[in-house]
């Protein structure tokens, strides 16, 4: 049926499934029923069921995805509002971002290796915590599998968004600024969207985390892997 | 409302220009975000000119991730081959990044502000 892959229909189901997923979470209040995860699953099921390939969906999905970049630019507004308070604590912010970046790259590569992943797969995971364009570029330079990096970045974002705040709370990170910074560091813009839901001005620290981690990861990954002997 | 679009897309376009000019491998949107912050700070842009659109965009940030994430379906084959190390390593490492940066920041923050307070205290005396 042609109608099933009509671009207006595909855009409609994207909106509708996301709305349903949000409604479901509101009703159940469960962390596991993350709207992003549920709506992606529903859309993939829809596409698989009707035999529609990703490229066809992408043509319509692009109209929504298009707004992702303007939305990241808009993060400049909460950032501006917190600028004075950020300036006052710029050293702790930069230092902790650096620590998080280094440990993140080392841990993912070492654990993947221990768990039996092949060399190329381990390399492709190194940049999993940063936004897709930076992550892909790093993987390309390292000689990993770029599409696997895309998967890892998406998966990291969803996992971090779902459990990030819970994990931080369990581990005694109670300061909301530290929490937001950490969630932006670990789960890039998906984590940031979660931080924005918790509180508008926390989004600023989260976007700072994603920016700093993007810069540090781009600069340091190759050096770290060389030291590790990869 | 028009001015709101002009500013957001203006910053994004400047970000694209910057990437194109320097050849730097960095997302144009993050450069656009930094530019918007600077323009607001130096009062080149008024907050009222961007507040409506930025509220709209930020409220729906998570939704814009839905279509690119559906791309996961293309890569099921790659994931299937080594799914266990991929998922476990990513989960463990994400937890490590969260705790490492969160803790470090919390500790540094306490230390940093205590020192500052000390300084203020002594200067007052």
mmCIF file of C-alpha atoms in Angstrom:
data_model
loop_
_atom_site.group_PDB
_atom_site.id
_atom_site.type_symbol
_atom_site.label_atom_id
_atom_site.label_comp_id
_atom_site.label_asym_id
_atom_site.label_seq_id
_atom_site.Cartn_x
_atom_site.Cartn_y
_atom_site.Cartn_z
ATOM 1 C CA UNK A 1 0.000 0.000 0.000
ATOM 2 C CA UNK A 2 1.493 3.284 -1.126
ATOM 3 C CA UNK A 3 -0.445 5.223 1.471
ATOM 4 C CA UNK A 4 1.477 3.549 4.304
ATOM 5 C CA UNK A 5 4.716 5.128 3.128
ATOM 6 C CA UNK A 6 3.260 8.489 2.197
ATOM 7 C CA UNK A 7 5.499 11.098 3.776
ATOM 8 C CA UNK A 8 2.627 12.855 5.577
ATOM 9 C CA UNK A 9 1.521 9.552 7.032
ATOM 10 C CA UNK A 10 5.058 8.783 8.198
ATOM 11 C CA UNK A 11 5.425 12.198 9.818
ATOM 12 C CA UNK A 12 2.023 11.698 11.418
ATOM 13 C CA UNK A 13 2.927 8.322 12.919
ATOM 14 C CA UNK A 14 6.166 9.794 14.286
ATOM 15 C CA UNK A 15 4.200 12.496 16.113
ATOM 16 C CA UNK A 16 1.454 10.116 17.150
ATOM 17 C CA UNK A 17 3.720 7.351 18.484
ATOM 18 C CA UNK A 18 5.771 9.876 20.432
ATOM 19 C CA UNK A 19 2.620 11.385 21.884
ATOM 20 C CA UNK A 20 1.359 7.937 22.873
ATOM 21 C CA UNK A 21 4.717 7.065 24.414
ATOM 22 C CA UNK A 22 4.698 10.282 26.460
ATOM 23 C CA UNK A 23 1.154 9.589 27.585
ATOM 24 C CA UNK A 24 2.167 6.072 28.596
ATOM 25 C CA UNK A 25 5.033 7.374 30.692
ATOM 26 C CA UNK A 26 2.821 9.957 32.360
ATOM 27 C CA UNK A 27 0.319 7.269 33.284
ATOM 28 C CA UNK A 28 2.826 4.694 34.540
ATOM 29 C CA UNK A 29 5.652 6.969 35.711
ATOM 30 C CA UNK A 30 8.102 4.187 34.848
ATOM 31 C CA UNK A 31 11.723 4.895 33.887
ATOM 32 C CA UNK A 32 11.737 1.901 31.561
ATOM 33 C CA UNK A 33 8.959 3.377 29.443
ATOM 34 C CA UNK A 34 11.193 6.106 28.075
ATOM 35 C CA UNK A 35 9.237 7.994 25.359
ATOM 36 C CA UNK A 36 12.194 8.044 22.990
ATOM 37 C CA UNK A 37 12.771 4.303 23.347
ATOM 38 C CA UNK A 38 9.087 3.397 23.069
ATOM 39 C CA UNK A 39 8.407 5.589 20.041
ATOM 40 C CA UNK A 40 11.516 4.337 18.216
ATOM 41 C CA UNK A 41 10.456 0.746 18.892
ATOM 42 C CA UNK A 42 6.917 1.398 17.675
ATOM 43 C CA UNK A 43 8.126 3.123 14.504
ATOM 44 C CA UNK A 44 10.614 0.348 13.721
ATOM 45 C CA UNK A 45 7.870 -2.241 14.263
ATOM 46 C CA UNK A 46 5.544 -0.295 11.960
ATOM 47 C CA UNK A 47 8.200 -0.053 9.245
ATOM 48 C CA UNK A 48 9.212 -3.720 9.554
ATOM 49 C CA UNK A 49 5.594 -4.870 9.597
ATOM 50 C CA UNK A 50 4.702 -3.028 6.399
ATOM 51 C CA UNK A 51 8.048 -3.726 4.740
ATOM 52 C CA UNK A 52 9.086 -0.078 4.492
ATOM 53 C CA UNK A 53 12.860 0.462 4.390
ATOM 54 C CA UNK A 54 14.704 3.022 6.459
ATOM 55 C CA UNK A 55 15.586 5.216 3.466
ATOM 56 C CA UNK A 56 11.889 5.772 2.697
ATOM 57 C CA UNK A 57 11.195 6.677 6.318
ATOM 58 C CA UNK A 58 14.271 8.892 6.444
ATOM 59 C CA UNK A 59 12.959 11.124 3.639
ATOM 60 C CA UNK A 60 9.988 12.034 5.825
ATOM 61 C CA UNK A 61 11.794 11.803 9.154
ATOM 62 C CA UNK A 62 14.294 14.348 7.910
ATOM 63 C CA UNK A 63 11.669 17.070 8.242
ATOM 64 C CA UNK A 64 11.631 16.451 11.994
ATOM 65 C CA UNK A 65 15.332 15.704 12.334
ATOM 66 C CA UNK A 66 16.004 19.012 10.575
ATOM 67 C CA UNK A 67 15.040 20.881 13.775
ATOM 68 C CA UNK A 68 17.681 19.120 15.853
ATOM 69 C CA UNK A 69 20.448 21.518 14.844
ATOM 70 C CA UNK A 70 18.414 24.707 15.464
ATOM 71 C CA UNK A 71 17.439 23.201 18.830
ATOM 72 C CA UNK A 72 21.083 22.718 19.777
ATOM 73 C CA UNK A 73 21.706 26.372 18.822
ATOM 74 C CA UNK A 74 18.814 27.328 21.122
ATOM 75 C CA UNK A 75 20.733 25.771 24.035
ATOM 76 C CA UNK A 76 22.713 29.002 23.897
ATOM 77 C CA UNK A 77 19.835 30.727 25.700
ATOM 78 C CA UNK A 78 19.975 28.776 29.007
ATOM 79 C CA UNK A 79 23.754 28.881 28.697
ATOM 80 C CA UNK A 80 23.646 32.678 28.489
ATOM 81 C CA UNK A 81 21.368 32.889 31.502
ATOM 82 C CA UNK A 82 23.806 30.873 33.621
ATOM 83 C CA UNK A 83 26.937 32.537 32.280
ATOM 84 C CA UNK A 84 27.763 34.468 35.451
ATOM 85 C CA UNK A 85 27.429 31.413 37.646
ATOM 86 C CA UNK A 86 29.397 29.302 35.134
ATOM 87 C CA UNK A 87 32.245 31.819 35.099
ATOM 88 C CA UNK A 88 32.496 31.628 38.881
ATOM 89 C CA UNK A 89 33.081 27.888 38.799
ATOM 90 C CA UNK A 90 34.776 27.427 35.468
ATOM 91 C CA UNK A 91 37.710 25.492 36.925
ATOM 92 C CA UNK A 92 35.659 22.709 38.586
ATOM 93 C CA UNK A 93 33.528 22.448 35.445
ATOM 94 C CA UNK A 94 36.469 22.056 33.071
ATOM 95 C CA UNK A 95 38.440 19.756 35.389
ATOM 96 C CA UNK A 96 35.562 17.353 35.962
ATOM 97 C CA UNK A 97 34.706 17.289 32.253
ATOM 98 C CA UNK A 98 38.272 16.350 31.482
ATOM 99 C CA UNK A 99 38.276 13.536 34.054
ATOM 100 C CA UNK A 100 34.966 12.219 32.714
ATOM 101 C CA UNK A 101 36.179 12.315 29.127
ATOM 102 C CA UNK A 102 39.439 10.449 29.785
ATOM 103 C CA UNK A 103 37.851 7.773 31.976
ATOM 104 C CA UNK A 104 34.993 7.363 29.493
ATOM 105 C CA UNK A 105 37.253 6.698 26.528
ATOM 106 C CA UNK A 106 39.543 4.359 28.487
ATOM 107 C CA UNK A 107 36.742 2.393 30.132
ATOM 108 C CA UNK A 108 34.692 1.698 27.022
ATOM 109 C CA UNK A 109 37.674 0.542 24.961
ATOM 110 C CA UNK A 110 39.175 -1.580 27.756
ATOM 111 C CA UNK A 111 35.864 -3.213 28.720
ATOM 112 C CA UNK A 112 34.914 -3.925 25.114
ATOM 113 C CA UNK A 113 38.300 -5.533 24.661
ATOM 114 C CA UNK A 114 38.027 -7.642 27.832
ATOM 115 C CA UNK A 115 34.525 -8.761 26.850
ATOM 116 C CA UNK A 116 35.846 -10.051 23.560
ATOM 117 C CA UNK A 117 34.944 -7.345 21.049
ATOM 118 C CA UNK A 118 37.093 -7.153 17.944
ATOM 119 C CA UNK A 119 39.643 -4.354 17.569
ATOM 120 C CA UNK A 120 37.548 -2.352 15.093
ATOM 121 C CA UNK A 121 34.449 -2.609 17.292
ATOM 122 C CA UNK A 122 36.326 -1.418 20.398
ATOM 123 C CA UNK A 123 37.654 1.601 18.483
ATOM 124 C CA UNK A 124 34.189 2.443 17.200
ATOM 125 C CA UNK A 125 32.867 2.710 20.748
ATOM 126 C CA UNK A 126 35.559 5.138 21.977
ATOM 127 C CA UNK A 127 33.587 8.278 21.143
ATOM 128 C CA UNK A 128 30.152 6.984 22.221
ATOM 129 C CA UNK A 129 29.463 9.806 24.720
ATOM 130 C CA UNK A 130 29.644 12.739 22.298
ATOM 131 C CA UNK A 131 27.210 13.973 19.656
ATOM 132 C CA UNK A 132 27.053 12.029 16.387
ATOM 133 C CA UNK A 133 29.014 14.331 14.039
ATOM 134 C CA UNK A 134 32.020 14.517 16.368
ATOM 135 C CA UNK A 135 31.794 10.823 17.225
ATOM 136 C CA UNK A 136 31.693 9.759 13.560
ATOM 137 C CA UNK A 137 34.692 11.912 12.719
ATOM 138 C CA UNK A 138 36.741 10.428 15.567
ATOM 139 C CA UNK A 139 35.864 6.886 14.486
ATOM 140 C CA UNK A 140 36.791 7.700 10.897
ATOM 141 C CA UNK A 141 40.221 8.937 12.006
ATOM 142 C CA UNK A 142 40.735 5.891 14.260
ATOM 143 C CA UNK A 143 39.720 3.512 11.496
ATOM 144 C CA UNK A 144 36.634 2.061 13.188
ATOM 145 C CA UNK A 145 33.154 1.281 11.848
ATOM 146 C CA UNK A 146 31.256 4.559 11.513
ATOM 147 C CA UNK A 147 27.764 3.076 11.479
ATOM 148 C CA UNK A 148 28.496 1.196 14.699
ATOM 149 C CA UNK A 149 29.463 4.513 16.280
ATOM 150 C CA UNK A 150 26.062 5.915 15.307
ATOM 151 C CA UNK A 151 24.425 2.965 17.059
ATOM 152 C CA UNK A 152 26.600 3.372 20.158
ATOM 153 C CA UNK A 153 25.886 7.105 20.362
ATOM 154 C CA UNK A 154 22.119 6.591 20.118
ATOM 155 C CA UNK A 155 22.193 3.724 22.611
ATOM 156 C CA UNK A 156 24.340 5.710 25.071
ATOM 157 C CA UNK A 157 21.967 8.670 24.808
ATOM 158 C CA UNK A 158 18.881 6.594 25.522
ATOM 159 C CA UNK A 159 20.516 4.666 28.368
ATOM 160 C CA UNK A 160 21.941 7.838 29.931
ATOM 161 C CA UNK A 161 18.646 9.658 29.543
ATOM 162 C CA UNK A 162 16.707 6.814 31.132
ATOM 163 C CA UNK A 163 18.953 5.968 34.079
ATOM 164 C CA UNK A 164 21.412 8.872 34.328
ATOM 165 C CA UNK A 165 19.749 10.841 37.118
ATOM 166 C CA UNK A 166 18.877 7.659 39.035
ATOM 167 C CA UNK A 167 22.455 6.348 38.873
ATOM 168 C CA UNK A 168 23.845 9.702 40.010
ATOM 169 C CA UNK A 169 21.458 9.812 42.925
ATOM 170 C CA UNK A 170 22.324 6.257 43.994
ATOM 171 C CA UNK A 171 26.018 7.095 43.929
ATOM 172 C CA UNK A 172 25.724 10.158 46.100
ATOM 173 C CA UNK A 173 25.980 12.842 43.424
ATOM 174 C CA UNK A 174 23.255 15.050 44.825
ATOM 175 C CA UNK A 175 24.216 18.513 43.636
ATOM 176 C CA UNK A 176 21.904 19.336 40.708
ATOM 177 C CA UNK A 177 24.635 21.223 38.868
ATOM 178 C CA UNK A 178 26.998 18.233 39.129
ATOM 179 C CA UNK A 179 24.173 15.945 37.997
ATOM 180 C CA UNK A 180 23.342 18.038 34.947
ATOM 181 C CA UNK A 181 26.949 18.429 33.936
ATOM 182 C CA UNK A 182 27.468 14.673 34.247
ATOM 183 C CA UNK A 183 24.397 13.816 32.221
ATOM 184 C CA UNK A 184 25.448 16.146 29.401
ATOM 185 C CA UNK A 185 28.938 14.627 29.546
ATOM 186 C CA UNK A 186 27.747 11.036 29.415
ATOM 187 C CA UNK A 187 24.647 11.230 27.236
ATOM 188 C CA UNK A 188 25.142 14.298 25.002
ATOM 189 C CA UNK A 189 22.006 16.095 23.752
ATOM 190 C CA UNK A 190 19.597 13.291 24.719
ATOM 191 C CA UNK A 191 20.810 13.637 28.307
ATOM 192 C CA UNK A 192 20.516 17.399 27.973
ATOM 193 C CA UNK A 193 16.881 17.121 26.941
ATOM 194 C CA UNK A 194 16.335 15.168 30.171
ATOM 195 C CA UNK A 195 18.128 17.823 32.222
ATOM 196 C CA UNK A 196 15.896 20.480 30.647
ATOM 197 C CA UNK A 197 12.872 18.508 31.808
ATOM 198 C CA UNK A 198 14.210 18.521 35.376
ATOM 199 C CA UNK A 199 14.824 22.262 35.323
ATOM 200 C CA UNK A 200 15.341 24.867 32.637
ATOM 201 C CA UNK A 201 18.549 26.325 34.027
ATOM 202 C CA UNK A 202 20.071 22.871 34.591
ATOM 203 C CA UNK A 203 19.995 22.478 30.827
ATOM 204 C CA UNK A 204 22.784 25.069 30.729
ATOM 205 C CA UNK A 205 25.197 22.865 32.680
ATOM 206 C CA UNK A 206 24.212 19.869 30.630
ATOM 207 C CA UNK A 207 24.893 21.689 27.363
ATOM 208 C CA UNK A 208 28.209 22.820 28.812
ATOM 209 C CA UNK A 209 29.000 19.173 29.597
ATOM 210 C CA UNK A 210 28.192 18.044 26.074
ATOM 211 C CA UNK A 211 30.247 20.854 24.541
ATOM 212 C CA UNK A 212 33.293 20.317 26.768
ATOM 213 C CA UNK A 213 33.188 16.562 26.296
ATOM 214 C CA UNK A 214 32.888 17.060 22.530
ATOM 215 C CA UNK A 215 36.007 19.220 22.507
ATOM 216 C CA UNK A 216 38.021 17.030 24.892
ATOM 217 C CA UNK A 217 37.052 13.790 23.181
ATOM 218 C CA UNK A 218 37.916 15.179 19.755
ATOM 219 C CA UNK A 219 41.318 16.312 20.989
ATOM 220 C CA UNK A 220 42.277 13.488 23.372
ATOM 221 C CA UNK A 221 40.889 10.191 22.054
ATOM 222 C CA UNK A 222 43.749 9.409 19.709
ATOM 223 C CA UNK A 223 46.376 10.250 22.319
ATOM 224 C CA UNK A 224 44.637 8.147 24.989
ATOM 225 C CA UNK A 225 44.394 5.140 22.685
ATOM 226 C CA UNK A 226 48.048 5.486 21.735
ATOM 227 C CA UNK A 227 49.047 5.460 25.402
ATOM 228 C CA UNK A 228 46.849 2.397 25.959
ATOM 229 C CA UNK A 229 48.595 0.744 23.029
ATOM 230 C CA UNK A 230 45.530 0.320 20.797
ATOM 231 C CA UNK B 1 8.188 35.529 15.317
ATOM 232 C CA UNK B 2 10.180 36.096 12.141
ATOM 233 C CA UNK B 3 13.080 37.681 13.999
ATOM 234 C CA UNK B 4 13.253 34.589 16.218
ATOM 235 C CA UNK B 5 13.788 32.327 13.220
ATOM 236 C CA UNK B 6 16.291 34.747 11.708
ATOM 237 C CA UNK B 7 18.437 34.681 14.832
ATOM 238 C CA UNK B 8 18.463 30.918 15.338
ATOM 239 C CA UNK B 9 19.128 30.147 11.684
ATOM 240 C CA UNK B 10 21.538 33.092 11.476
ATOM 241 C CA UNK B 11 23.664 31.596 14.251
ATOM 242 C CA UNK B 12 23.465 28.184 12.625
ATOM 243 C CA UNK B 13 24.481 29.639 9.251
ATOM 244 C CA UNK B 14 27.423 31.416 10.887
ATOM 245 C CA UNK B 15 28.376 28.088 12.471
ATOM 246 C CA UNK B 16 28.282 26.462 9.031
ATOM 247 C CA UNK B 17 30.372 29.318 7.625
ATOM 248 C CA UNK B 18 32.923 28.880 10.412
ATOM 249 C CA UNK B 19 33.195 25.149 9.739
ATOM 250 C CA UNK B 20 33.527 25.760 6.020
ATOM 251 C CA UNK B 21 36.189 28.466 6.427
ATOM 252 C CA UNK B 22 38.351 26.645 8.968
ATOM 253 C CA UNK B 23 37.757 23.074 7.839
ATOM 254 C CA UNK B 24 37.397 22.185 11.536
ATOM 255 C CA UNK B 25 35.646 18.883 12.269
ATOM 256 C CA UNK B 26 33.164 20.225 14.760
ATOM 257 C CA UNK B 27 29.355 20.395 14.566
ATOM 258 C CA UNK B 28 28.135 23.717 13.201
ATOM 259 C CA UNK B 29 25.241 23.688 15.664
ATOM 260 C CA UNK B 30 27.525 23.692 18.719
ATOM 261 C CA UNK B 31 29.448 26.624 17.242
ATOM 262 C CA UNK B 32 26.075 28.293 16.602
ATOM 263 C CA UNK B 33 25.132 27.685 20.246
ATOM 264 C CA UNK B 34 28.350 29.318 21.476
ATOM 265 C CA UNK B 35 27.813 32.258 19.068
ATOM 266 C CA UNK B 36 24.244 32.745 20.321
ATOM 267 C CA UNK B 37 25.520 32.803 23.915
ATOM 268 C CA UNK B 38 28.150 35.401 23.007
ATOM 269 C CA UNK B 39 25.702 37.573 21.021
ATOM 270 C CA UNK B 40 23.287 37.568 23.952
ATOM 271 C CA UNK B 41 26.101 38.379 26.367
ATOM 272 C CA UNK B 42 27.412 41.355 24.377
ATOM 273 C CA UNK B 43 23.797 42.516 23.911
ATOM 274 C CA UNK B 44 23.962 42.278 20.133
ATOM 275 C CA UNK B 45 20.809 40.179 20.458
ATOM 276 C CA UNK B 46 18.021 40.845 22.913
ATOM 277 C CA UNK B 47 16.691 37.957 24.957
ATOM 278 C CA UNK B 48 13.127 38.787 23.825
ATOM 279 C CA UNK B 49 14.185 38.128 20.233
ATOM 280 C CA UNK B 50 14.925 34.451 20.851
ATOM 281 C CA UNK B 51 12.938 33.411 23.929
ATOM 282 C CA UNK B 52 9.839 32.109 22.126
ATOM 283 C CA UNK B 53 11.567 29.945 19.565
ATOM 284 C CA UNK B 54 14.186 28.672 21.984
ATOM 285 C CA UNK B 55 11.510 27.623 24.464
ATOM 286 C CA UNK B 56 9.676 25.785 21.709
ATOM 287 C CA UNK B 57 12.803 24.056 20.412
ATOM 288 C CA UNK B 58 14.120 23.072 23.836
ATOM 289 C CA UNK B 59 10.791 21.716 25.015
ATOM 290 C CA UNK B 60 10.801 19.364 22.046
ATOM 291 C CA UNK B 61 14.488 18.528 21.928
ATOM 292 C CA UNK B 62 13.965 14.849 22.740
ATOM 293 C CA UNK B 63 11.340 14.474 19.999
ATOM 294 C CA UNK B 64 13.740 15.637 17.288
ATOM 295 C CA UNK B 65 15.885 12.618 18.119
ATOM 296 C CA UNK B 66 13.204 10.127 17.146
ATOM 297 C CA UNK B 67 13.807 9.973 13.361
ATOM 298 C CA UNK B 68 17.628 9.763 13.492
ATOM 299 C CA UNK B 69 17.368 7.053 16.175
ATOM 300 C CA UNK B 70 15.098 4.937 13.983
ATOM 301 C CA UNK B 71 18.288 4.448 11.918
ATOM 302 C CA UNK B 72 19.147 1.755 14.485
ATOM 303 C CA UNK B 73 17.057 -0.641 12.365
ATOM 304 C CA UNK B 74 19.627 -0.397 9.575
ATOM 305 C CA UNK B 75 22.396 -1.711 11.802
ATOM 306 C CA UNK B 76 20.801 -4.703 13.496
ATOM 307 C CA UNK B 77 23.235 -6.980 11.630
ATOM 308 C CA UNK B 78 26.315 -5.214 12.965
ATOM 309 C CA UNK B 79 24.948 -5.220 16.500
ATOM 310 C CA UNK B 80 23.906 -8.877 16.319
ATOM 311 C CA UNK B 81 27.460 -10.106 15.711
ATOM 312 C CA UNK B 82 28.966 -8.647 18.909
ATOM 313 C CA UNK B 83 25.975 -7.397 20.844
ATOM 314 C CA UNK B 84 27.124 -8.432 24.320
ATOM 315 C CA UNK B 85 30.464 -6.564 24.454
ATOM 316 C CA UNK B 86 28.917 -3.567 22.670
ATOM 317 C CA UNK B 87 26.029 -3.198 25.090
ATOM 318 C CA UNK B 88 27.919 -4.084 28.277
ATOM 319 C CA UNK B 89 30.951 -1.909 27.535
ATOM 320 C CA UNK B 90 28.722 1.035 26.598
ATOM 321 C CA UNK B 91 26.573 0.693 29.715
ATOM 322 C CA UNK B 92 29.525 0.280 32.109
ATOM 323 C CA UNK B 93 31.429 3.149 30.543
ATOM 324 C CA UNK B 94 28.389 5.449 30.552
ATOM 325 C CA UNK B 95 27.974 4.785 34.280
ATOM 326 C CA UNK B 96 31.680 5.526 34.787
ATOM 327 C CA UNK B 97 31.443 8.838 32.895
ATOM 328 C CA UNK B 98 28.382 9.836 34.909
ATOM 329 C CA UNK B 99 29.935 9.074 38.288
ATOM 330 C CA UNK B 100 33.435 10.301 37.427
ATOM 331 C CA UNK B 101 32.348 13.705 36.165
ATOM 332 C CA UNK B 102 29.565 14.098 38.723
ATOM 333 C CA UNK B 103 31.733 13.202 41.697
ATOM 334 C CA UNK B 104 34.746 15.174 40.533
ATOM 335 C CA UNK B 105 32.591 18.219 40.038
ATOM 336 C CA UNK B 106 30.937 17.853 43.407
ATOM 337 C CA UNK B 107 34.260 17.459 45.211
ATOM 338 C CA UNK B 108 35.988 20.268 43.286
ATOM 339 C CA UNK B 109 33.032 22.515 43.854
ATOM 340 C CA UNK B 110 33.121 22.060 47.607
ATOM 341 C CA UNK B 111 36.885 22.498 47.751
ATOM 342 C CA UNK B 112 36.837 25.468 45.380
ATOM 343 C CA UNK B 113 34.090 27.343 47.169
ATOM 344 C CA UNK B 114 35.480 26.644 50.645
ATOM 345 C CA UNK B 115 38.779 28.140 49.556
ATOM 346 C CA UNK B 116 37.019 31.152 48.109
ATOM 347 C CA UNK B 117 35.092 31.687 51.307
ATOM 348 C CA UNK B 118 38.365 31.475 53.264
ATOM 349 C CA UNK B 119 39.871 34.126 51.073
ATOM 350 C CA UNK B 120 36.895 36.388 51.511
ATOM 351 C CA UNK B 121 37.011 35.751 55.241
ATOM 352 C CA UNK B 122 40.637 36.751 55.615
ATOM 353 C CA UNK B 123 40.323 39.802 53.408
ATOM 354 C CA UNK B 124 37.459 41.059 55.533
ATOM 355 C CA UNK B 125 39.605 40.790 58.640
#
